[in-house]
Tab-separated table of N, CA and C and ligand atoms in Angstrom:
chain	number	residue	atom	x	y	z
A	1	UNK	N	-6.004	64.900	-27.991
A	1	UNK	CA	-5.025	64.956	-26.738
A	1	UNK	C	-5.856	64.942	-25.813
A	2	UNK	N	-5.333	64.681	-24.837
A	2	UNK	CA	-6.123	64.496	-23.344
A	2	UNK	C	-5.927	65.962	-22.962
A	3	UNK	N	-7.160	66.215	-22.029
A	3	UNK	CA	-6.924	67.743	-21.258
A	3	UNK	C	-5.492	68.040	-20.539
A	4	UNK	N	-4.720	66.974	-20.130
A	4	UNK	CA	-3.936	67.233	-19.247
A	4	UNK	C	-2.258	67.585	-20.206
A	5	UNK	N	-2.080	66.849	-21.412
A	5	UNK	CA	-1.469	67.251	-22.546
A	5	UNK	C	-1.908	68.899	-22.524
A	6	UNK	N	-3.518	69.204	-22.768
A	6	UNK	CA	-3.565	70.449	-22.587
A	6	UNK	C	-2.276	71.519	-22.169
A	7	UNK	N	-3.082	71.270	-20.530
A	7	UNK	CA	-2.555	71.902	-19.954
A	7	UNK	C	-1.175	71.758	-19.204
A	8	UNK	N	-0.185	70.888	-20.025
A	8	UNK	CA	1.001	71.403	-20.237
A	8	UNK	C	1.597	72.221	-20.905
A	9	UNK	N	0.673	72.322	-22.099
A	9	UNK	CA	1.289	73.124	-23.488
A	9	UNK	C	0.480	74.725	-22.634
A	10	UNK	N	-0.681	74.856	-21.990
A	10	UNK	CA	-1.214	76.416	-22.137
A	10	UNK	C	-2.036	76.455	-20.922
A	11	UNK	N	-2.370	77.521	-20.389
A	11	UNK	CA	-3.512	77.673	-19.785
A	11	UNK	C	-4.850	77.161	-20.061
A	12	UNK	N	-5.688	76.868	-19.112
A	12	UNK	CA	-7.161	76.653	-19.839
A	12	UNK	C	-7.787	77.867	-19.431
A	13	UNK	N	-7.655	78.893	-20.486
A	13	UNK	CA	-8.715	80.019	-20.633
A	13	UNK	C	-9.641	80.166	-21.743
A	14	UNK	N	-9.963	79.656	-21.987
A	14	UNK	CA	-10.659	79.928	-23.530
A	14	UNK	C	-11.257	78.843	-24.213
A	15	UNK	N	-13.175	78.896	-23.796
A	15	UNK	CA	-13.726	77.718	-24.533
A	15	UNK	C	-13.589	77.529	-25.870
A	16	UNK	N	-13.102	78.703	-26.535
A	16	UNK	CA	-13.008	78.222	-28.606
A	16	UNK	C	-11.823	77.473	-28.076
A	17	UNK	N	-10.677	77.849	-27.491
A	17	UNK	CA	-9.556	76.901	-27.678
A	17	UNK	C	-9.836	75.499	-27.572
A	18	UNK	N	-10.487	75.552	-26.217
A	18	UNK	CA	-10.847	74.098	-26.021
A	18	UNK	C	-12.006	72.999	-26.587
A	19	UNK	N	-12.797	73.883	-27.294
A	19	UNK	CA	-13.277	73.064	-28.489
A	19	UNK	C	-12.197	72.626	-29.562
A	20	UNK	N	-11.271	73.655	-30.173
A	20	UNK	CA	-10.146	73.119	-30.999
A	20	UNK	C	-9.601	71.880	-30.340
A	21	UNK	N	-9.163	72.499	-29.280
A	21	UNK	CA	-8.280	70.776	-28.743
A	21	UNK	C	-9.215	69.755	-28.445
A	22	UNK	N	-10.194	69.896	-28.263
A	22	UNK	CA	-11.302	68.234	-28.009
A	22	UNK	C	-11.467	68.029	-29.318
A	23	UNK	N	-11.569	68.514	-30.703
A	23	UNK	CA	-11.637	68.174	-31.996
A	23	UNK	C	-9.990	67.883	-32.252
A	24	UNK	N	-9.326	68.235	-32.189
A	24	UNK	CA	-7.945	67.915	-32.697
A	24	UNK	C	-7.823	66.024	-31.695
A	25	UNK	N	-7.860	66.448	-30.585
A	25	UNK	CA	-8.148	64.634	-29.855
A	25	UNK	C	-9.104	64.059	-30.385
A	26	UNK	N	-10.028	64.178	-30.793
A	26	UNK	CA	-11.193	63.668	-31.701
A	26	UNK	C	-10.508	62.837	-32.886
A	27	UNK	N	-9.745	63.696	-33.371
A	27	UNK	CA	-9.252	63.550	-34.556
A	27	UNK	C	-8.381	62.498	-34.897
A	28	UNK	N	-7.528	62.261	-33.693
A	28	UNK	CA	-6.171	61.777	-33.806
A	28	UNK	C	-6.976	60.243	-32.880
A	29	UNK	N	-7.552	60.231	-32.399
A	29	UNK	CA	-9.228	59.035	-32.045
A	29	UNK	C	-9.203	58.523	-33.472
A	30	UNK	N	-9.895	58.909	-33.849
A	30	UNK	CA	-10.283	58.638	-35.491
A	30	UNK	C	-8.986	57.720	-36.021
A	31	UNK	N	-8.259	58.691	-36.212
A	31	UNK	CA	-7.370	58.248	-37.104
A	31	UNK	C	-6.930	56.431	-36.491
A	32	UNK	N	-6.490	56.718	-35.212
A	32	UNK	CA	-5.882	55.394	-34.832
A	32	UNK	C	-6.984	54.382	-34.925
A	33	UNK	N	-8.270	54.683	-34.984
A	33	UNK	CA	-9.018	53.429	-35.233
A	33	UNK	C	-9.015	52.982	-36.579
A	34	UNK	N	-8.622	53.818	-37.442
A	34	UNK	CA	-8.687	53.584	-39.108
A	34	UNK	C	-7.468	52.711	-38.683
A	35	UNK	N	-6.667	52.644	-38.173
A	35	UNK	CA	-5.117	51.793	-38.515
A	35	UNK	C	-5.957	50.361	-37.551
A	36	UNK	N	-6.752	50.542	-36.365
A	36	UNK	CA	-7.126	49.372	-35.353
A	36	UNK	C	-7.999	48.272	-35.753
A	37	UNK	N	-9.322	49.111	-36.619
A	37	UNK	CA	-10.179	48.250	-36.793
A	37	UNK	C	-9.775	47.237	-37.805
A	38	UNK	N	-9.033	47.472	-38.870
A	38	UNK	CA	-9.132	46.087	-39.575
A	38	UNK	C	-8.180	44.758	-38.707
A	39	UNK	N	-7.402	45.212	-38.150
A	39	UNK	CA	-6.787	44.171	-37.261
A	39	UNK	C	-7.649	43.748	-36.404
A	40	UNK	N	-8.776	44.524	-35.634
A	40	UNK	CA	-9.864	43.864	-35.192
A	40	UNK	C	-10.844	42.876	-36.156
A	41	UNK	N	-10.661	43.279	-37.100
A	41	UNK	CA	-11.747	42.521	-37.933
A	41	UNK	C	-11.043	41.246	-38.588
A	42	UNK	N	-9.667	41.155	-38.225
A	42	UNK	CA	-9.067	40.049	-38.698
A	42	UNK	C	-8.787	39.455	-37.586
A	43	UNK	N	-8.895	39.389	-36.529
A	43	UNK	CA	-8.520	38.636	-34.880
A	43	UNK	C	-10.265	38.494	-34.589
A	44	UNK	N	-11.221	38.548	-35.477
A	44	UNK	CA	-12.464	38.072	-35.388
A	44	UNK	C	-12.472	36.989	-35.403
A	45	UNK	N	-13.520	35.916	-35.226
A	45	UNK	CA	-13.917	35.154	-36.018
A	45	UNK	C	-15.010	34.376	-36.260
A	46	UNK	N	-16.076	35.221	-35.223
A	46	UNK	CA	-17.628	35.308	-35.925
A	46	UNK	C	-17.823	36.506	-37.536
A	47	UNK	N	-18.414	35.438	-38.283
A	47	UNK	CA	-18.302	36.529	-38.860
A	47	UNK	C	-18.691	38.030	-39.491
A	48	UNK	N	-20.015	37.890	-38.378
A	48	UNK	CA	-21.123	38.678	-38.262
A	48	UNK	C	-20.479	40.151	-37.413
A	49	UNK	N	-19.314	39.428	-36.836
A	49	UNK	CA	-18.365	40.549	-35.936
A	49	UNK	C	-17.396	40.884	-36.599
A	50	UNK	N	-16.686	40.370	-37.604
A	50	UNK	CA	-15.751	40.333	-38.509
A	50	UNK	C	-16.249	41.486	-39.457
A	51	UNK	N	-17.596	41.419	-39.925
A	51	UNK	CA	-18.532	42.429	-40.955
A	51	UNK	C	-18.441	43.529	-39.909
A	52	UNK	N	-18.559	43.532	-38.735
A	52	UNK	CA	-19.601	44.541	-38.262
A	52	UNK	C	-17.983	45.426	-37.803
A	53	UNK	N	-16.940	45.144	-37.521
A	53	UNK	CA	-15.828	46.128	-37.680
A	53	UNK	C	-15.302	46.770	-38.997
A	54	UNK	N	-15.353	45.440	-40.446
A	54	UNK	CA	-15.369	46.199	-41.105
A	54	UNK	C	-16.384	47.452	-41.448
A	55	UNK	N	-17.591	47.471	-41.523
A	55	UNK	CA	-18.646	48.296	-41.644
A	55	UNK	C	-17.972	49.349	-40.851
A	56	UNK	N	-17.697	49.223	-39.877
A	56	UNK	CA	-17.371	50.521	-38.099
A	56	UNK	C	-16.192	51.148	-39.230
A	57	UNK	N	-15.288	50.317	-39.700
A	57	UNK	CA	-13.843	51.136	-40.416
A	57	UNK	C	-14.849	52.013	-41.004
A	58	UNK	N	-15.111	51.314	-42.028
A	58	UNK	CA	-16.030	53.149	-43.401
A	58	UNK	C	-16.156	53.818	-42.958
A	59	UNK	N	-17.343	53.749	-41.859
A	59	UNK	CA	-18.058	55.340	-40.574
A	59	UNK	C	-17.221	55.644	-40.043
A	60	UNK	N	-16.289	55.052	-39.941
A	60	UNK	CA	-14.960	55.579	-39.305
A	60	UNK	C	-14.365	56.897	-40.027
A	61	UNK	N	-14.018	56.283	-41.265
A	61	UNK	CA	-13.813	57.132	-42.443
A	61	UNK	C	-13.896	58.240	-42.580
A	62	UNK	N	-15.598	57.693	-42.514
A	62	UNK	CA	-16.372	59.368	-42.927
A	62	UNK	C	-16.333	60.243	-41.769
A	63	UNK	N	-15.943	59.543	-40.261
A	63	UNK	CA	-16.304	60.201	-39.122
A	63	UNK	C	-15.002	61.221	-38.980
A	64	UNK	N	-14.149	60.690	-39.256
A	64	UNK	CA	-12.668	61.348	-39.419
A	64	UNK	C	-12.728	62.264	-40.689
A	65	UNK	N	-13.422	62.232	-41.830
A	65	UNK	CA	-13.654	63.416	-42.661
A	65	UNK	C	-14.748	64.537	-42.452
A	66	UNK	N	-15.598	63.807	-41.686
A	66	UNK	CA	-16.747	64.766	-40.542
A	66	UNK	C	-15.816	65.919	-39.892
A	67	UNK	N	-14.828	65.545	-38.924
A	67	UNK	CA	-13.841	65.994	-38.450
A	67	UNK	C	-13.033	67.224	-39.031
A	68	UNK	N	-12.771	66.739	-40.559
A	68	UNK	CA	-11.810	67.705	-41.463
A	68	UNK	C	-12.925	68.728	-41.800
A	69	UNK	N	-14.608	69.068	-41.900
A	69	UNK	CA	-15.425	69.890	-42.145
A	69	UNK	C	-15.082	70.874	-40.981
A	70	UNK	N	-15.127	70.173	-39.730
A	70	UNK	CA	-14.932	71.237	-38.433
A	70	UNK	C	-13.988	72.006	-38.251
A	71	UNK	N	-12.734	71.286	-38.690
A	71	UNK	CA	-11.800	72.037	-39.073
A	71	UNK	C	-11.528	73.254	-40.088
A	72	UNK	N	-12.528	72.868	-41.235
A	72	UNK	CA	-12.403	73.925	-42.351
A	72	UNK	C	-13.221	75.029	-41.460
A	73	UNK	N	-14.548	74.612	-40.834
A	73	UNK	CA	-15.547	75.465	-40.393
A	73	UNK	C	-14.902	76.667	-38.994
A	74	UNK	N	-13.694	75.853	-38.446
A	74	UNK	CA	-13.110	77.124	-37.515
A	74	UNK	C	-11.619	77.604	-38.473
A	75	UNK	N	-11.198	77.579	-40.203
A	75	UNK	CA	-10.486	78.038	-41.013
A	75	UNK	C	-9.359	77.177	-39.809
A	76	UNK	N	-9.564	76.273	-40.195
A	76	UNK	CA	-8.053	75.448	-39.709
A	76	UNK	C	-7.287	74.448	-40.334
A	77	UNK	N	-6.631	73.995	-40.622
A	77	UNK	CA	-5.856	72.986	-41.160
A	77	UNK	C	-6.541	71.948	-40.175
A	78	UNK	N	-6.461	70.422	-40.463
A	78	UNK	CA	-6.654	69.399	-40.026
A	78	UNK	C	-5.427	68.833	-38.919
A	79	UNK	N	-5.361	68.752	-37.737
A	79	UNK	CA	-4.642	68.526	-36.884
A	79	UNK	C	-4.815	67.727	-35.886
A	80	UNK	N	-3.934	66.748	-35.799
A	80	UNK	CA	-4.498	65.599	-34.691
A	80	UNK	C	-2.866	66.141	-32.987
A	81	UNK	N	-3.787	65.640	-32.079
A	81	UNK	CA	-3.282	65.904	-30.830
A	81	UNK	C	-3.297	64.572	-29.885
A	82	UNK	N	-1.718	63.719	-29.816
A	82	UNK	CA	-2.039	62.477	-29.284
A	82	UNK	C	-3.091	62.007	-28.330
A	83	UNK	N	-3.709	61.133	-28.434
A	83	UNK	CA	-4.813	61.152	-27.151
A	83	UNK	C	-4.524	59.917	-26.657
A	84	UNK	N	-3.965	60.202	-25.238
A	84	UNK	CA	-3.464	59.140	-24.661
A	84	UNK	C	-4.748	57.818	-24.022
A	85	UNK	N	-5.440	58.394	-24.197
A	85	UNK	CA	-6.913	57.544	-23.269
A	85	UNK	C	-6.811	56.639	-24.292
A	86	UNK	N	-7.347	56.699	-25.721
A	86	UNK	CA	-7.361	55.877	-26.975
A	86	UNK	C	-5.978	54.857	-26.795
A	87	UNK	N	-5.210	55.570	-26.746
A	87	UNK	CA	-3.616	54.638	-26.773
A	87	UNK	C	-3.860	53.605	-25.726
A	88	UNK	N	-4.298	53.562	-24.863
A	88	UNK	CA	-4.520	52.941	-23.527
A	88	UNK	C	-5.543	51.620	-23.905
A	89	UNK	N	-6.605	52.287	-24.391
A	89	UNK	CA	-6.954	51.131	-24.690
A	89	UNK	C	-6.989	50.595	-25.963
A	90	UNK	N	-6.433	51.071	-27.012
A	90	UNK	CA	-5.904	50.285	-28.166
A	90	UNK	C	-4.824	48.918	-27.679
A	91	UNK	N	-3.843	49.677	-26.640
A	91	UNK	CA	-3.021	48.788	-26.324
A	91	UNK	C	-3.154	47.200	-25.665
A	92	UNK	N	-4.578	47.498	-25.188
A	92	UNK	CA	-5.120	46.710	-24.211
A	92	UNK	C	-6.221	45.708	-25.471
A	93	UNK	N	-6.464	46.181	-26.280
A	93	UNK	CA	-7.110	45.498	-27.713
A	93	UNK	C	-5.903	44.979	-28.403
A	94	UNK	N	-4.715	45.405	-28.274
A	94	UNK	CA	-3.652	45.154	-29.080
A	94	UNK	C	-3.181	43.406	-28.810
A	95	UNK	N	-3.179	43.582	-26.998
A	95	UNK	CA	-2.564	42.587	-26.344
A	95	UNK	C	-3.805	41.399	-26.524
A	96	UNK	N	-5.042	41.521	-26.622
A	96	UNK	CA	-5.802	40.973	-26.761
A	96	UNK	C	-5.944	39.871	-28.256
A	97	UNK	N	-5.417	40.696	-29.252
A	97	UNK	CA	-5.485	40.568	-30.641
A	97	UNK	C	-4.352	38.983	-30.527
A	98	UNK	N	-3.061	39.470	-29.669
A	98	UNK	CA	-2.142	38.665	-29.918
A	98	UNK	C	-2.102	37.219	-29.201
A	99	UNK	N	-3.383	37.473	-28.541
A	99	UNK	CA	-3.736	36.474	-27.305
A	99	UNK	C	-4.075	35.246	-27.838
A	100	UNK	N	-3.804	33.471	-27.747
A	100	UNK	CA	-4.602	32.742	-27.668
A	100	UNK	C	-5.538	32.264	-27.512
A	101	UNK	N	-6.502	31.079	-28.033
A	101	UNK	CA	-6.966	30.908	-26.950
A	101	UNK	C	-8.237	30.293	-27.656
A	102	UNK	N	-9.525	30.204	-27.306
A	102	UNK	CA	-11.054	30.000	-27.435
A	102	UNK	C	-11.569	30.916	-28.317
A	103	UNK	N	-11.505	30.387	-29.852
A	103	UNK	CA	-12.384	31.736	-30.764
A	103	UNK	C	-13.172	32.303	-29.837
A	104	UNK	N	-14.274	31.765	-29.583
A	104	UNK	CA	-15.743	32.036	-29.076
A	104	UNK	C	-15.066	32.941	-28.105
A	105	UNK	N	-14.686	32.635	-26.579
A	105	UNK	CA	-13.824	33.641	-25.578
A	105	UNK	C	-13.566	34.917	-26.470
A	106	UNK	N	-12.401	34.699	-27.506
A	106	UNK	CA	-11.858	35.954	-27.884
A	106	UNK	C	-12.736	36.951	-28.593
A	107	UNK	N	-13.556	36.148	-29.322
A	107	UNK	CA	-14.503	37.429	-30.034
A	107	UNK	C	-15.385	37.764	-28.692
A	108	UNK	N	-15.603	37.132	-27.901
A	108	UNK	CA	-16.076	38.148	-26.789
A	108	UNK	C	-15.247	39.117	-26.478
A	109	UNK	N	-14.432	38.353	-25.804
A	109	UNK	CA	-13.096	39.997	-25.428
A	109	UNK	C	-13.495	41.034	-26.599
A	110	UNK	N	-13.285	40.855	-27.681
A	110	UNK	CA	-13.014	41.906	-28.608
A	110	UNK	C	-14.501	42.380	-28.709
A	111	UNK	N	-15.264	41.920	-28.670
A	111	UNK	CA	-16.744	43.126	-28.173
A	111	UNK	C	-16.436	43.990	-27.150
A	112	UNK	N	-16.122	43.094	-26.062
A	112	UNK	CA	-15.668	44.224	-24.975
A	112	UNK	C	-14.861	45.014	-25.072
A	113	UNK	N	-13.584	45.167	-25.878
A	113	UNK	CA	-12.655	45.936	-26.094
A	113	UNK	C	-13.233	47.120	-26.972
A	114	UNK	N	-14.090	46.036	-28.271
A	114	UNK	CA	-14.959	47.813	-28.906
A	114	UNK	C	-15.641	48.805	-28.454
A	115	UNK	N	-16.455	47.729	-27.285
A	115	UNK	CA	-17.534	48.998	-26.528
A	115	UNK	C	-16.972	49.814	-25.719
A	116	UNK	N	-15.407	49.402	-25.392
A	116	UNK	CA	-15.211	50.247	-24.808
A	116	UNK	C	-14.345	51.700	-25.579
A	117	UNK	N	-14.262	51.251	-26.753
A	117	UNK	CA	-13.747	52.369	-27.540
A	117	UNK	C	-14.824	53.262	-28.072
A	118	UNK	N	-16.385	52.632	-28.418
A	118	UNK	CA	-17.196	53.372	-28.505
A	118	UNK	C	-17.979	54.358	-27.092
A	119	UNK	N	-17.607	53.969	-25.972
A	119	UNK	CA	-17.816	54.733	-25.314
A	119	UNK	C	-17.013	55.768	-24.741
A	120	UNK	N	-15.774	55.545	-24.996
A	120	UNK	CA	-14.972	56.257	-25.177
A	120	UNK	C	-15.216	57.678	-26.053
A	121	UNK	N	-15.391	57.338	-26.878
A	121	UNK	CA	-16.138	58.066	-28.030
A	121	UNK	C	-16.697	59.138	-28.146
A	122	UNK	N	-17.912	57.681	-27.402
A	122	UNK	CA	-19.215	58.664	-27.006
A	122	UNK	C	-19.057	60.043	-25.948
A	123	UNK	N	-18.286	60.020	-25.235
A	123	UNK	CA	-18.089	60.528	-23.644
A	123	UNK	C	-17.113	61.864	-24.508
A	124	UNK	N	-16.389	61.859	-25.427
A	124	UNK	CA	-15.503	62.958	-26.321
A	124	UNK	C	-16.428	63.529	-27.176
A	125	UNK	N	-17.310	62.872	-28.062
A	125	UNK	CA	-18.451	63.855	-28.925
A	125	UNK	C	-19.296	64.446	-28.278
A	126	UNK	N	-19.842	64.051	-27.422
A	126	UNK	CA	-20.897	64.085	-26.702
A	126	UNK	C	-20.514	65.678	-25.894
A	127	UNK	N	-19.046	65.881	-25.198
A	127	UNK	CA	-18.575	66.876	-24.668
A	127	UNK	C	-18.545	67.691	-25.804
A	128	UNK	N	-17.808	67.574	-26.687
A	128	UNK	CA	-17.167	68.627	-27.923
A	128	UNK	C	-18.643	69.130	-28.244
A	129	UNK	N	-19.785	68.150	-28.064
A	129	UNK	CA	-21.291	68.803	-28.807
A	129	UNK	C	-21.744	69.903	-28.352
A	130	UNK	N	-21.654	69.799	-26.709
A	130	UNK	CA	-21.879	70.953	-25.343
A	130	UNK	C	-21.571	71.764	-26.014
A	131	UNK	N	-20.358	71.286	-25.693
A	131	UNK	CA	-19.481	73.174	-25.822
A	131	UNK	C	-19.120	73.994	-27.211
A	132	UNK	N	-19.342	73.312	-28.181
A	132	UNK	CA	-19.961	73.893	-29.391
A	132	UNK	C	-21.292	74.615	-29.406
A	133	UNK	N	-22.242	73.797	-28.579
A	133	UNK	CA	-23.559	74.378	-28.856
A	133	UNK	C	-23.404	76.004	-27.643
A	134	UNK	N	-22.941	75.485	-26.474
A	134	UNK	CA	-22.404	76.534	-26.206
A	134	UNK	C	-21.158	77.693	-26.741
A	135	UNK	N	-20.877	78.279	-27.568
A	135	UNK	CA	-20.186	78.744	-28.200
A	135	UNK	C	-21.007	79.456	-29.245
A	136	UNK	N	-22.245	78.722	-29.455
A	136	UNK	CA	-23.764	78.819	-30.264
A	136	UNK	C	-22.745	78.687	-31.765
A	137	UNK	N	-22.175	77.470	-31.745
A	137	UNK	CA	-21.229	76.908	-33.555
A	137	UNK	C	-22.363	75.965	-33.513
A	138	UNK	N	-23.607	76.203	-34.210
A	138	UNK	CA	-24.804	75.160	-34.428
A	138	UNK	C	-24.161	74.367	-35.001
A	139	UNK	N	-23.449	74.566	-36.547
A	139	UNK	CA	-23.188	73.660	-37.619
A	139	UNK	C	-22.413	72.868	-36.920
A	140	UNK	N	-21.196	73.466	-36.188
A	140	UNK	CA	-19.977	72.181	-35.818
A	140	UNK	C	-20.647	71.397	-34.899
A	141	UNK	N	-21.970	71.726	-34.323
A	141	UNK	CA	-22.275	71.202	-33.234
A	141	UNK	C	-23.038	69.664	-33.637
A	142	UNK	N	-23.780	70.197	-34.843
A	142	UNK	CA	-24.967	69.532	-35.555
A	142	UNK	C	-24.231	68.256	-36.364
A	143	UNK	N	-22.271	69.039	-36.540
A	143	UNK	CA	-21.653	67.531	-37.256
A	143	UNK	C	-21.049	66.415	-36.170
A	144	UNK	N	-20.936	67.607	-35.091
A	144	UNK	CA	-20.944	65.944	-34.183
A	144	UNK	C	-21.484	65.409	-33.672
A	145	UNK	N	-22.725	65.865	-33.173
A	145	UNK	CA	-24.123	64.870	-33.474
A	145	UNK	C	-24.544	63.652	-33.845
A	146	UNK	N	-23.982	64.132	-35.195
A	146	UNK	CA	-24.376	62.551	-36.195
A	146	UNK	C	-23.215	61.538	-35.504
A	147	UNK	N	-22.042	61.908	-35.794
A	147	UNK	CA	-20.452	61.201	-35.352
A	147	UNK	C	-21.619	60.766	-34.278
A	148	UNK	N	-21.754	61.082	-32.774
A	148	UNK	CA	-22.048	60.886	-31.573
A	148	UNK	C	-23.269	59.519	-31.631
A	149	UNK	N	-24.402	60.151	-32.672
A	149	UNK	CA	-25.069	59.162	-32.752
A	149	UNK	C	-24.676	57.863	-33.403
A	150	UNK	N	-23.842	57.805	-34.266
A	150	UNK	CA	-23.539	56.921	-35.218
A	150	UNK	C	-22.212	55.899	-34.508
A	151	UNK	N	-21.725	56.292	-33.207
A	151	UNK	CA	-21.349	55.454	-32.067
A	151	UNK	C	-21.821	55.061	-31.195
A	152	UNK	N	-23.172	55.483	-30.981
A	152	UNK	CA	-24.280	54.947	-30.042
A	152	UNK	C	-24.708	53.767	-30.598
A	153	UNK	N	-25.309	54.045	-31.888
A	153	UNK	CA	-25.839	52.859	-32.598
A	153	UNK	C	-24.808	51.468	-32.756
A	154	UNK	N	-23.632	52.172	-32.916
A	154	UNK	CA	-22.490	50.910	-33.398
A	154	UNK	C	-22.213	50.305	-31.713
A	155	UNK	N	-22.192	51.142	-30.402
A	155	UNK	CA	-22.621	50.540	-29.181
A	155	UNK	C	-23.507	49.423	-28.992
A	156	UNK	N	-25.061	49.768	-29.398
A	156	UNK	CA	-26.103	49.282	-29.418
A	156	UNK	C	-25.813	47.636	-30.344
A	157	UNK	N	-25.335	47.919	-31.269
A	157	UNK	CA	-25.186	46.721	-32.378
A	157	UNK	C	-23.978	46.052	-31.715
A	158	UNK	N	-22.923	46.239	-30.771
A	158	UNK	CA	-22.370	45.330	-30.169
A	158	UNK	C	-22.960	44.728	-28.979
A	159	UNK	N	-23.708	45.062	-28.431
A	159	UNK	CA	-24.379	44.508	-27.198
A	159	UNK	C	-24.922	43.418	-27.896
A	160	UNK	N	-25.941	43.745	-29.345
A	160	UNK	CA	-26.535	42.823	-29.567
A	160	UNK	C	-25.260	41.778	-30.146
A	161	UNK	N	-24.590	42.179	-30.619
A	161	UNK	CA	-23.149	40.757	-31.248
A	161	UNK	C	-22.443	40.394	-30.030
A	162	UNK	N	-22.713	40.846	-28.367
A	162	UNK	CA	-21.763	40.256	-27.549
A	162	UNK	C	-23.093	38.809	-26.955
A	163	UNK	N	-24.464	39.051	-27.545
A	163	UNK	CA	-25.645	38.122	-27.297
A	163	UNK	C	-25.027	36.960	-27.867
A	164	UNK	N	-24.993	37.601	-29.859
A	164	UNK	CA	-25.353	36.225	-30.208
A	164	UNK	C	-23.736	35.453	-30.227
A	165	UNK	N	-22.782	36.312	-30.227
A	165	UNK	CA	-21.634	35.348	-29.996
A	165	UNK	C	-21.510	34.593	-28.705
A	166	UNK	N	-21.893	35.237	-27.530
A	166	UNK	CA	-22.229	34.721	-26.471
A	166	UNK	C	-23.504	33.059	-26.727
A	167	UNK	N	-24.049	33.328	-27.419
A	167	UNK	CA	-24.965	32.206	-27.804
A	167	UNK	C	-24.899	31.581	-29.216
A	168	UNK	N	-24.294	31.246	-29.781
A	168	UNK	CA	-24.272	31.007	-31.120
A	168	UNK	C	-24.898	29.999	-31.601
A	169	UNK	N	-25.479	30.065	-32.851
A	169	UNK	CA	-26.623	29.145	-33.379
A	169	UNK	C	-26.399	28.016	-33.268
A	170	UNK	N	-26.724	26.412	-32.724
A	170	UNK	CA	-26.436	25.282	-32.455
A	170	UNK	C	-27.236	24.256	-33.945
B	201	LIG	FE1	-15.729	57.134	-34.317
B	202	LIG	FE1	-16.587	54.031	-33.272
């Protein structure tokens, strides 16, 4: 969920509630990405980029399960809160996937779309991690940190891929 949706529902008066809302938001993000990443892999032309999307799909499934562990530790059932931010980023990606044109240019654009996703996730996980630490829930902070590290590594991988997409071997 976006913070705006949260504020429509209730006042912002407990850090505990805020952490729960952030985790529900991230759970929505990961699950939307489980649907989106196969489409991105299909749309990619460069085989290394295709592989990277498929690999990150598997990682994303594990990240979603990690959030389920967070819910468990909070004695809650997993619940998604629709996230407007990722919806917008993925809508842009969808337009890109459907567009025609030069395959190399399209791949370069797909890398850019994917990096936007990773940065969005990093912002969400970083905030939630810090909030969990503040609440002395180091168990939850540690789980969130694991995923935050993976998203960061994926972002770096995508930067390297951008270079190889732009400079294919001849
Ligand atoms: Fe993720
Ligand atoms: Fe990711």
